[in-house]
CSV table of C-alpha atoms in Angstrom, one decimal:
chain,number,residue,atom,x,y,z
A,12,UNK,CA,-35.4,-5.0,-13.3
A,13,UNK,CA,-35.1,-7.1,-16.4
A,14,UNK,CA,-31.5,-7.1,-17.8
A,15,UNK,CA,-31.5,-6.4,-21.6
A,16,UNK,CA,-30.3,-9.3,-23.7
A,17,UNK,CA,-27.1,-7.6,-24.9
A,18,UNK,CA,-26.1,-6.5,-21.4
A,19,UNK,CA,-26.8,-9.9,-20.1
A,20,UNK,CA,-24.5,-11.4,-22.8
A,21,UNK,CA,-21.8,-8.9,-21.9
A,22,UNK,CA,-22.0,-9.8,-18.3
A,23,UNK,CA,-21.9,-13.5,-19.2
A,24,UNK,CA,-18.7,-12.9,-21.1
A,25,UNK,CA,-17.1,-11.4,-18.0
A,26,UNK,CA,-16.6,-14.8,-16.5
A,27,UNK,CA,-12.8,-15.4,-16.3
A,28,UNK,CA,-13.1,-19.0,-17.6
A,29,UNK,CA,-11.7,-18.4,-21.0
A,30,UNK,CA,-11.5,-15.8,-23.8
A,31,UNK,CA,-14.2,-16.1,-26.4
A,32,UNK,CA,-12.0,-15.1,-29.3
A,33,UNK,CA,-8.6,-16.7,-30.0
A,34,UNK,CA,-5.8,-14.4,-29.0
A,35,UNK,CA,-2.6,-13.8,-31.0
A,36,UNK,CA,-2.2,-14.1,-34.7
A,37,UNK,CA,-2.6,-11.2,-37.1
A,38,UNK,CA,-4.3,-8.2,-35.4
A,39,UNK,CA,-6.6,-7.6,-38.4
A,40,UNK,CA,-7.7,-11.2,-38.2
A,41,UNK,CA,-8.3,-10.8,-34.5
A,42,UNK,CA,-10.5,-7.7,-35.1
A,43,UNK,CA,-12.5,-9.6,-37.7
A,44,UNK,CA,-13.2,-12.4,-35.1
A,45,UNK,CA,-14.1,-9.8,-32.4
A,46,UNK,CA,-16.6,-8.2,-34.8
A,47,UNK,CA,-18.1,-11.5,-35.6
A,48,UNK,CA,-18.4,-12.3,-31.9
A,49,UNK,CA,-20.1,-9.0,-31.3
A,50,UNK,CA,-22.7,-9.6,-34.1
A,51,UNK,CA,-23.4,-13.0,-32.6
A,52,UNK,CA,-24.2,-11.3,-29.3
A,53,UNK,CA,-27.0,-9.3,-31.0
A,54,UNK,CA,-25.4,-6.1,-32.0
A,55,UNK,CA,-26.2,-4.8,-35.5
A,56,UNK,CA,-23.5,-5.0,-38.2
A,57,UNK,CA,-23.6,-1.2,-38.6
A,58,UNK,CA,-23.0,-0.6,-34.9
A,59,UNK,CA,-20.2,-3.1,-34.8
A,60,UNK,CA,-18.5,-1.7,-37.9
A,61,UNK,CA,-18.7,1.8,-36.6
A,62,UNK,CA,-17.4,0.8,-33.2
A,63,UNK,CA,-14.3,-1.0,-34.6
A,64,UNK,CA,-13.8,1.3,-37.6
A,65,UNK,CA,-10.6,3.0,-36.2
A,66,UNK,CA,-9.2,0.0,-34.2
A,67,UNK,CA,-5.4,-0.1,-34.0
A,68,UNK,CA,-2.9,-2.1,-32.1
A,69,UNK,CA,-0.9,0.1,-29.6
A,70,UNK,CA,2.6,-1.2,-28.8
A,71,UNK,CA,2.9,1.4,-26.0
A,72,UNK,CA,0.3,-0.5,-24.1
A,73,UNK,CA,2.3,-3.7,-24.2
A,74,UNK,CA,5.4,-1.9,-23.0
A,75,UNK,CA,3.4,-0.4,-20.1
A,76,UNK,CA,2.0,-3.8,-19.2
A,77,UNK,CA,5.5,-5.4,-19.1
A,78,UNK,CA,7.1,-2.7,-17.0
A,79,UNK,CA,5.4,-2.0,-13.7
A,80,UNK,CA,8.6,-1.6,-11.7
A,81,UNK,CA,7.1,1.0,-9.3
A,82,UNK,CA,5.5,-1.8,-7.3
A,83,UNK,CA,8.9,-3.1,-6.5
A,84,UNK,CA,9.3,-0.3,-4.0
A,85,UNK,CA,8.8,-0.8,-0.3
A,86,UNK,CA,5.7,0.5,1.5
A,87,UNK,CA,7.6,3.4,3.1
A,88,UNK,CA,9.2,4.5,-0.1
A,89,UNK,CA,6.1,4.1,-2.2
A,90,UNK,CA,3.8,5.9,0.3
A,91,UNK,CA,6.2,8.8,0.7
A,92,UNK,CA,6.4,9.1,-3.1
A,93,UNK,CA,2.6,9.2,-3.7
A,94,UNK,CA,1.3,10.9,-0.6
A,95,UNK,CA,2.4,14.5,-0.9
A,96,UNK,CA,1.5,17.5,1.2
A,97,UNK,CA,-0.2,19.0,-1.9
A,98,UNK,CA,-2.4,15.8,-2.3
A,99,UNK,CA,-3.3,15.9,1.4
A,100,UNK,CA,-4.3,19.6,1.2
A,101,UNK,CA,-6.3,19.1,-2.0
A,102,UNK,CA,-8.0,16.1,-0.5
A,103,UNK,CA,-9.2,18.1,2.5
A,104,UNK,CA,-10.3,20.9,0.2
A,105,UNK,CA,-12.4,18.6,-2.0
A,106,UNK,CA,-13.8,17.0,1.2
A,107,UNK,CA,-15.2,20.4,2.1
A,108,UNK,CA,-16.3,21.4,-1.4
A,109,UNK,CA,-18.1,18.1,-2.0
A,110,UNK,CA,-19.3,17.6,1.6
A,111,UNK,CA,-22.9,17.1,0.6
A,112,UNK,CA,-21.9,14.4,-2.0
A,113,UNK,CA,-19.7,12.6,0.5
A,114,UNK,CA,-22.4,12.6,3.1
A,115,UNK,CA,-24.9,11.2,0.6
A,116,UNK,CA,-22.4,8.5,-0.4
A,117,UNK,CA,-21.8,7.6,3.2
A,118,UNK,CA,-25.5,7.3,3.8
A,119,UNK,CA,-26.2,5.3,0.7
A,120,UNK,CA,-23.1,3.0,0.4
A,121,UNK,CA,-21.4,3.3,3.8
A,122,UNK,CA,-18.0,4.1,2.1
A,123,UNK,CA,-15.9,6.7,3.9
A,124,UNK,CA,-14.9,9.8,2.1
A,125,UNK,CA,-11.2,9.2,3.0
A,126,UNK,CA,-11.1,6.0,0.9
A,127,UNK,CA,-12.7,7.7,-2.1
A,128,UNK,CA,-10.5,10.7,-1.9
A,129,UNK,CA,-7.4,8.5,-1.6
A,130,UNK,CA,-8.2,6.5,-4.7
A,131,UNK,CA,-9.2,9.7,-6.5
A,132,UNK,CA,-5.8,11.2,-5.7
A,133,UNK,CA,-3.7,8.2,-6.5
A,134,UNK,CA,-5.5,7.2,-9.6
A,135,UNK,CA,-5.7,10.6,-11.4
A,136,UNK,CA,-4.5,13.3,-9.0
A,137,UNK,CA,-8.2,14.3,-8.4
A,138,UNK,CA,-9.1,14.0,-12.0
A,139,UNK,CA,-6.2,16.1,-13.4
A,140,UNK,CA,-4.3,13.2,-15.0
A,141,UNK,CA,-6.7,10.6,-16.4
A,142,UNK,CA,-4.4,9.1,-19.1
A,143,UNK,CA,-4.0,9.7,-22.8
A,144,UNK,CA,-4.3,6.1,-24.2
A,145,UNK,CA,-7.1,5.5,-26.6
A,146,UNK,CA,-9.3,3.2,-24.4
A,147,UNK,CA,-10.6,1.0,-27.1
A,148,UNK,CA,-7.2,0.4,-28.7
A,149,UNK,CA,-5.7,-0.3,-25.3
A,150,UNK,CA,-8.4,-2.9,-24.5
A,151,UNK,CA,-8.1,-4.5,-28.0
A,152,UNK,CA,-4.3,-4.6,-27.7
A,153,UNK,CA,-4.5,-6.4,-24.3
A,154,UNK,CA,-7.3,-8.7,-25.6
A,155,UNK,CA,-5.1,-9.7,-28.6
A,156,UNK,CA,-2.1,-10.2,-26.4
A,157,UNK,CA,-2.2,-13.7,-24.9
A,158,UNK,CA,-1.1,-12.8,-21.4
A,159,UNK,CA,-4.6,-11.9,-20.0
A,160,UNK,CA,-7.1,-12.0,-22.9
A,161,UNK,CA,-9.8,-13.5,-20.6
A,162,UNK,CA,-9.7,-10.3,-18.5
A,163,UNK,CA,-9.7,-7.7,-21.3
A,164,UNK,CA,-12.0,-9.2,-24.0
A,165,UNK,CA,-15.1,-8.8,-21.9
A,166,UNK,CA,-14.1,-5.2,-21.4
A,167,UNK,CA,-14.2,-4.6,-25.1
A,168,UNK,CA,-17.8,-5.9,-25.4
A,169,UNK,CA,-18.7,-3.8,-22.3
A,170,UNK,CA,-17.3,-0.7,-24.1
A,171,UNK,CA,-19.4,-1.7,-27.1
A,172,UNK,CA,-22.5,-1.7,-24.9
A,173,UNK,CA,-21.6,1.7,-23.5
A,174,UNK,CA,-21.1,2.9,-27.1
A,175,UNK,CA,-24.6,1.8,-28.0
A,176,UNK,CA,-25.9,3.7,-25.0
A,177,UNK,CA,-24.1,6.9,-26.0
A,178,UNK,CA,-21.6,6.8,-23.1
A,179,UNK,CA,-18.5,5.8,-25.0
A,180,UNK,CA,-16.7,7.2,-28.1
A,181,UNK,CA,-14.3,4.7,-29.6
A,182,UNK,CA,-12.2,7.5,-31.2
A,183,UNK,CA,-12.1,10.2,-28.4
A,184,UNK,CA,-12.4,8.2,-25.1
A,185,UNK,CA,-9.0,8.1,-23.5
A,186,UNK,CA,-7.7,6.8,-20.2
A,187,UNK,CA,-5.1,4.6,-18.6
A,188,UNK,CA,-3.0,2.0,-20.6
A,189,UNK,CA,-5.0,-0.9,-19.1
A,190,UNK,CA,-8.4,0.6,-20.3
A,191,UNK,CA,-9.6,2.3,-17.1
A,192,UNK,CA,-11.6,5.4,-17.6
A,193,UNK,CA,-12.4,8.5,-15.6
A,194,UNK,CA,-11.5,10.1,-12.4
A,195,UNK,CA,-11.4,6.9,-10.3
A,196,UNK,CA,-10.3,4.8,-13.3
A,197,UNK,CA,-13.0,2.1,-13.8
A,198,UNK,CA,-13.0,-0.5,-16.6
A,199,UNK,CA,-16.0,-0.5,-18.9
A,200,UNK,CA,-17.6,-3.6,-17.3
A,201,UNK,CA,-17.4,-1.9,-13.9
A,202,UNK,CA,-19.1,1.1,-15.4
A,203,UNK,CA,-21.9,-1.0,-16.8
A,204,UNK,CA,-22.4,-2.7,-13.4
A,205,UNK,CA,-21.8,0.2,-11.1
A,206,UNK,CA,-22.0,3.5,-13.0
A,207,UNK,CA,-24.2,6.0,-11.2
A,208,UNK,CA,-25.8,9.0,-12.8
A,209,UNK,CA,-25.5,11.0,-9.6
A,210,UNK,CA,-26.0,14.4,-11.2
A,211,UNK,CA,-29.1,13.3,-13.0
A,212,UNK,CA,-28.1,14.4,-16.5
A,213,UNK,CA,-29.0,11.1,-18.1
A,214,UNK,CA,-25.5,9.8,-18.5
A,215,UNK,CA,-22.7,8.3,-16.4
A,216,UNK,CA,-19.8,10.7,-17.0
A,217,UNK,CA,-16.8,9.5,-15.1
A,218,UNK,CA,-14.3,11.7,-16.9
A,219,UNK,CA,-16.1,15.0,-16.3
A,220,UNK,CA,-18.6,14.6,-13.4
A,221,UNK,CA,-17.1,14.4,-9.9
A,222,UNK,CA,-20.3,13.2,-8.3
A,223,UNK,CA,-20.8,10.5,-10.9
A,224,UNK,CA,-17.2,9.3,-10.5
A,225,UNK,CA,-17.2,9.2,-6.7
A,226,UNK,CA,-20.7,7.7,-6.4
A,227,UNK,CA,-19.8,5.0,-9.0
A,228,UNK,CA,-16.6,4.2,-7.1
A,229,UNK,CA,-18.5,3.8,-3.9
A,230,UNK,CA,-21.1,1.6,-5.5
A,231,UNK,CA,-18.4,-0.6,-6.9
A,232,UNK,CA,-16.6,-0.9,-3.6
A,233,UNK,CA,-19.9,-1.9,-1.9
A,234,UNK,CA,-20.5,-4.5,-4.6
A,235,UNK,CA,-17.0,-5.9,-4.0
A,236,UNK,CA,-17.9,-6.5,-0.4
A,237,UNK,CA,-17.2,-3.3,1.4
A,238,UNK,CA,-18.8,-3.4,4.9
A,239,UNK,CA,-20.7,-0.2,5.5
A,240,UNK,CA,-19.4,2.2,8.1
A,241,UNK,CA,-16.6,0.0,9.3
A,242,UNK,CA,-12.8,0.9,9.5
A,243,UNK,CA,-10.2,-0.5,7.1
A,244,UNK,CA,-6.8,0.2,8.5
A,245,UNK,CA,-5.4,1.6,11.8
A,246,UNK,CA,-1.8,2.2,12.9
A,247,UNK,CA,-0.9,0.3,16.1
A,248,UNK,CA,2.0,-0.5,18.3
A,249,UNK,CA,2.8,-4.1,19.0
A,250,UNK,CA,4.8,-5.7,21.9
A,251,UNK,CA,8.3,-7.0,21.1
A,252,UNK,CA,7.3,-10.5,22.3
A,253,UNK,CA,4.4,-10.9,19.9
A,254,UNK,CA,4.2,-14.2,18.1
A,255,UNK,CA,5.3,-12.9,14.6
A,256,UNK,CA,4.0,-16.1,12.9
A,257,UNK,CA,0.5,-14.9,13.8
A,258,UNK,CA,1.0,-11.6,11.9
A,259,UNK,CA,-0.1,-11.2,8.2
A,260,UNK,CA,-3.4,-11.3,6.4
A,261,UNK,CA,-3.8,-15.1,6.7
A,262,UNK,CA,-4.3,-14.9,10.5
A,263,UNK,CA,-7.3,-13.1,12.0
A,264,UNK,CA,-8.3,-12.5,15.6
A,265,UNK,CA,-10.9,-10.4,17.2
A,266,UNK,CA,-9.9,-6.9,18.2
A,267,UNK,CA,-10.4,-7.9,21.8
A,268,UNK,CA,-7.9,-10.8,21.4
A,269,UNK,CA,-5.3,-8.5,19.8
A,270,UNK,CA,-5.8,-6.1,22.6
A,271,UNK,CA,-5.1,-8.8,25.2
A,272,UNK,CA,-1.9,-9.6,23.4
A,273,UNK,CA,-0.7,-6.0,23.8
A,274,UNK,CA,-1.7,-4.4,20.6
A,275,UNK,CA,-2.5,-0.7,21.1
A,276,UNK,CA,-3.6,2.1,18.7
A,277,UNK,CA,-1.1,5.0,18.1
A,278,UNK,CA,-4.1,7.4,18.2
A,279,UNK,CA,-7.8,7.1,19.0
A,280,UNK,CA,-9.4,3.8,20.0
A,281,UNK,CA,-9.4,0.4,18.5
A,282,UNK,CA,-12.5,-0.7,16.7
A,283,UNK,CA,-15.3,-2.9,18.2
A,284,UNK,CA,-13.7,-5.7,20.2
A,285,UNK,CA,-15.7,-8.3,18.3
A,286,UNK,CA,-14.5,-7.2,14.8
A,287,UNK,CA,-11.9,-9.4,13.2
A,288,UNK,CA,-8.6,-8.0,12.1
A,289,UNK,CA,-5.0,-9.0,11.1
A,290,UNK,CA,-1.8,-7.4,12.3
A,291,UNK,CA,-0.1,-6.1,9.2
A,292,UNK,CA,3.7,-5.5,9.1
A,293,UNK,CA,4.4,-4.0,5.6
A,294,UNK,CA,8.2,-3.9,6.4
A,295,UNK,CA,8.5,-6.5,9.1
A,296,UNK,CA,8.5,-6.3,12.9
A,297,UNK,CA,10.8,-3.3,13.0
A,298,UNK,CA,8.7,-1.1,10.7
A,299,UNK,CA,5.3,0.4,10.7
A,300,UNK,CA,2.4,-1.7,12.1
A,301,UNK,CA,-1.3,-1.7,11.4
A,302,UNK,CA,-4.5,-3.5,12.2
A,303,UNK,CA,-6.1,-4.5,8.9
A,304,UNK,CA,-9.8,-4.8,9.2
A,305,UNK,CA,-12.1,-6.8,6.7
A,306,UNK,CA,-12.5,-3.7,4.5
A,307,UNK,CA,-8.8,-3.5,3.8
A,308,UNK,CA,-8.9,-6.8,1.9
A,309,UNK,CA,-11.8,-5.5,-0.3
A,310,UNK,CA,-9.4,-2.9,-1.7
A,311,UNK,CA,-7.4,-5.6,-3.4
A,312,UNK,CA,-10.4,-6.0,-5.7
A,313,UNK,CA,-9.6,-2.5,-6.9
A,314,UNK,CA,-5.8,-3.0,-7.3
A,315,UNK,CA,-3.8,-6.1,-6.7
A,316,UNK,CA,-0.6,-4.4,-5.6
A,317,UNK,CA,0.2,-4.8,-1.9
A,318,UNK,CA,2.2,-1.5,-1.7
A,319,UNK,CA,-0.5,0.4,-3.6
A,320,UNK,CA,-3.4,-0.8,-1.6
A,321,UNK,CA,-1.6,-0.3,1.7
A,322,UNK,CA,-0.5,3.2,0.7
A,323,UNK,CA,-4.0,4.1,-0.4
A,324,UNK,CA,-5.6,2.7,2.8
A,325,UNK,CA,-3.1,4.5,4.9
A,326,UNK,CA,-3.6,7.7,2.9
A,327,UNK,CA,-7.3,7.4,3.5
A,328,UNK,CA,-6.7,7.4,7.2
A,329,UNK,CA,-4.5,10.5,6.9
A,330,UNK,CA,-7.3,12.4,5.1
A,331,UNK,CA,-9.5,11.6,8.0
A,332,UNK,CA,-7.2,12.9,10.6
A,333,UNK,CA,-4.7,10.1,11.4
A,334,UNK,CA,-1.1,11.1,12.2
A,335,UNK,CA,1.9,10.2,10.1
A,336,UNK,CA,2.9,6.6,10.7
A,337,UNK,CA,5.9,5.7,12.7
A,338,UNK,CA,8.6,4.5,10.3
A,339,UNK,CA,10.6,2.5,12.9
A,340,UNK,CA,13.9,1.0,11.9
A,341,UNK,CA,13.2,-1.8,9.5
A,342,UNK,CA,15.9,-4.1,8.0
A,343,UNK,CA,16.9,-2.9,4.6
A,344,UNK,CA,14.8,-4.0,1.7
A,345,UNK,CA,16.4,-6.5,-0.7
A,346,UNK,CA,17.5,-5.2,-4.1
A,347,UNK,CA,15.6,-6.2,-7.2
A,348,UNK,CA,18.3,-8.8,-8.0
A,349,UNK,CA,18.2,-10.1,-4.4
A,350,UNK,CA,14.4,-10.4,-4.5
A,351,UNK,CA,14.4,-12.3,-7.7
A,352,UNK,CA,17.1,-14.6,-6.3
A,353,UNK,CA,15.0,-15.1,-3.2
A,354,UNK,CA,11.9,-15.9,-5.3
A,355,UNK,CA,13.8,-18.5,-7.4
A,356,UNK,CA,15.1,-20.2,-4.2
A,357,UNK,CA,11.5,-20.3,-2.8
A,358,UNK,CA,10.3,-21.8,-6.1
A,359,UNK,CA,13.0,-24.4,-5.9
A,360,UNK,CA,11.7,-25.3,-2.4
A,361,UNK,CA,8.3,-25.9,-3.8
A,362,UNK,CA,6.5,-22.6,-3.2
A,363,UNK,CA,4.2,-20.8,-5.7
A,364,UNK,CA,5.3,-17.2,-5.7
A,365,UNK,CA,3.8,-16.4,-9.1
A,366,UNK,CA,6.0,-14.5,-11.5
A,367,UNK,CA,9.7,-14.0,-10.7
A,368,UNK,CA,9.4,-10.3,-10.8
A,369,UNK,CA,11.2,-8.9,-7.7
A,370,UNK,CA,7.9,-7.8,-6.2
A,371,UNK,CA,7.0,-8.7,-2.7
A,372,UNK,CA,3.4,-9.8,-3.3
A,373,UNK,CA,1.1,-11.9,-1.2
A,374,UNK,CA,2.4,-15.3,-2.4
A,375,UNK,CA,6.0,-14.3,-1.8
A,376,UNK,CA,5.2,-12.9,1.6
A,377,UNK,CA,3.5,-16.2,2.6
A,378,UNK,CA,6.4,-18.3,1.4
A,379,UNK,CA,8.9,-16.0,3.2
A,380,UNK,CA,7.0,-16.4,6.5
A,381,UNK,CA,6.8,-20.2,6.1
A,382,UNK,CA,10.6,-20.3,5.6
A,383,UNK,CA,11.2,-18.0,8.5
A,384,UNK,CA,9.2,-20.4,10.7
A,385,UNK,CA,11.2,-23.4,9.4
A,386,UNK,CA,14.5,-21.7,10.0
A,387,UNK,CA,13.7,-20.4,13.4
A,388,UNK,CA,13.8,-16.7,12.3
A,389,UNK,CA,11.3,-14.0,13.4
A,390,UNK,CA,8.4,-14.9,11.1
A,391,UNK,CA,7.3,-11.4,10.1
A,392,UNK,CA,7.2,-12.1,6.4
A,393,UNK,CA,9.8,-9.4,5.7
A,394,UNK,CA,12.6,-10.8,3.5
A,395,UNK,CA,16.1,-10.0,4.7
A,396,UNK,CA,19.6,-10.7,3.6
A,397,UNK,CA,19.9,-13.1,6.5
A,398,UNK,CA,17.0,-15.1,5.1
A,399,UNK,CA,18.4,-15.0,1.6
A,400,UNK,CA,21.7,-16.3,2.8
A,401,UNK,CA,20.1,-19.0,5.0
A,402,UNK,CA,18.3,-20.3,1.9
């Protein structure tokens, strides 16, 4: 199918090389530049004027962007906070009510219902809390801000294309502070590329149509690299003499190799012995343990937070019958101040940990594991007071 010129231009803008319009400066001047850019893409002046007519900067968006402290929580604490008995019960209820839809999605995209239900629950509590930020103003505020304009400016033009199609209202469309819309919280560009009119009403309605939202989420996951009908996460037990330096997402082995090393499932069977997987220890060797299959990594394209993705992936297994994970007895998590101190020490030793934010992200985990190896400590990538003191 031939891609319309305007849509092709919008997709071209999505390249994360650079922002097309200069960020910062006066907001009114920025809006004028955005309007000029939109006209240069082929949109009519009337359409552009109408789309931007009520544009306003929203300082609440910037405050939300700067304060995401919830991701500083450990996996156990975060998962307990977001996976409630009520959410599990509702998930199972929706699984039955929408059984035909989930079967069709499984057949067409190979995405399990548990994964979609988990994201539906964690993103919007099954559509009940979709956010009350004006979407256009949120996207414009983040596009004007110079922290990540290359991410959000293309989303503004994608919203403009949706507006021209009749699928976006710049005044009434509301969602999350970062511009995500609908039950599974998708950005405008994702809606353009992956929106599915599954109920055949002529529009992609992610805020009001459950089947549109779930089908669109599944199509997006498949486009991000989801491997049809494969697992994503499975709780395991590991032997006490496992080489901890081989744990973590940077090391993969076949399921058969892990099995020979003593890895066992806590329930059911391990996946195909030829499938690649990593041993994931969210809170170190003394805490919960999982096999992370290739599909687990795809989930980071939806959300970059380690604790969020791991909690969502685990929640998805619970919704499909897996038991509650074994907490174990992990070493206490470092405080926010301790984590920031650790990150600073790692930076001083030459590691790139990203922002000093107290969050145990992928870069910090990798640096922690490297230092544990150097110091002769169990290299399970879980930062402890002992490691902090040793540094």
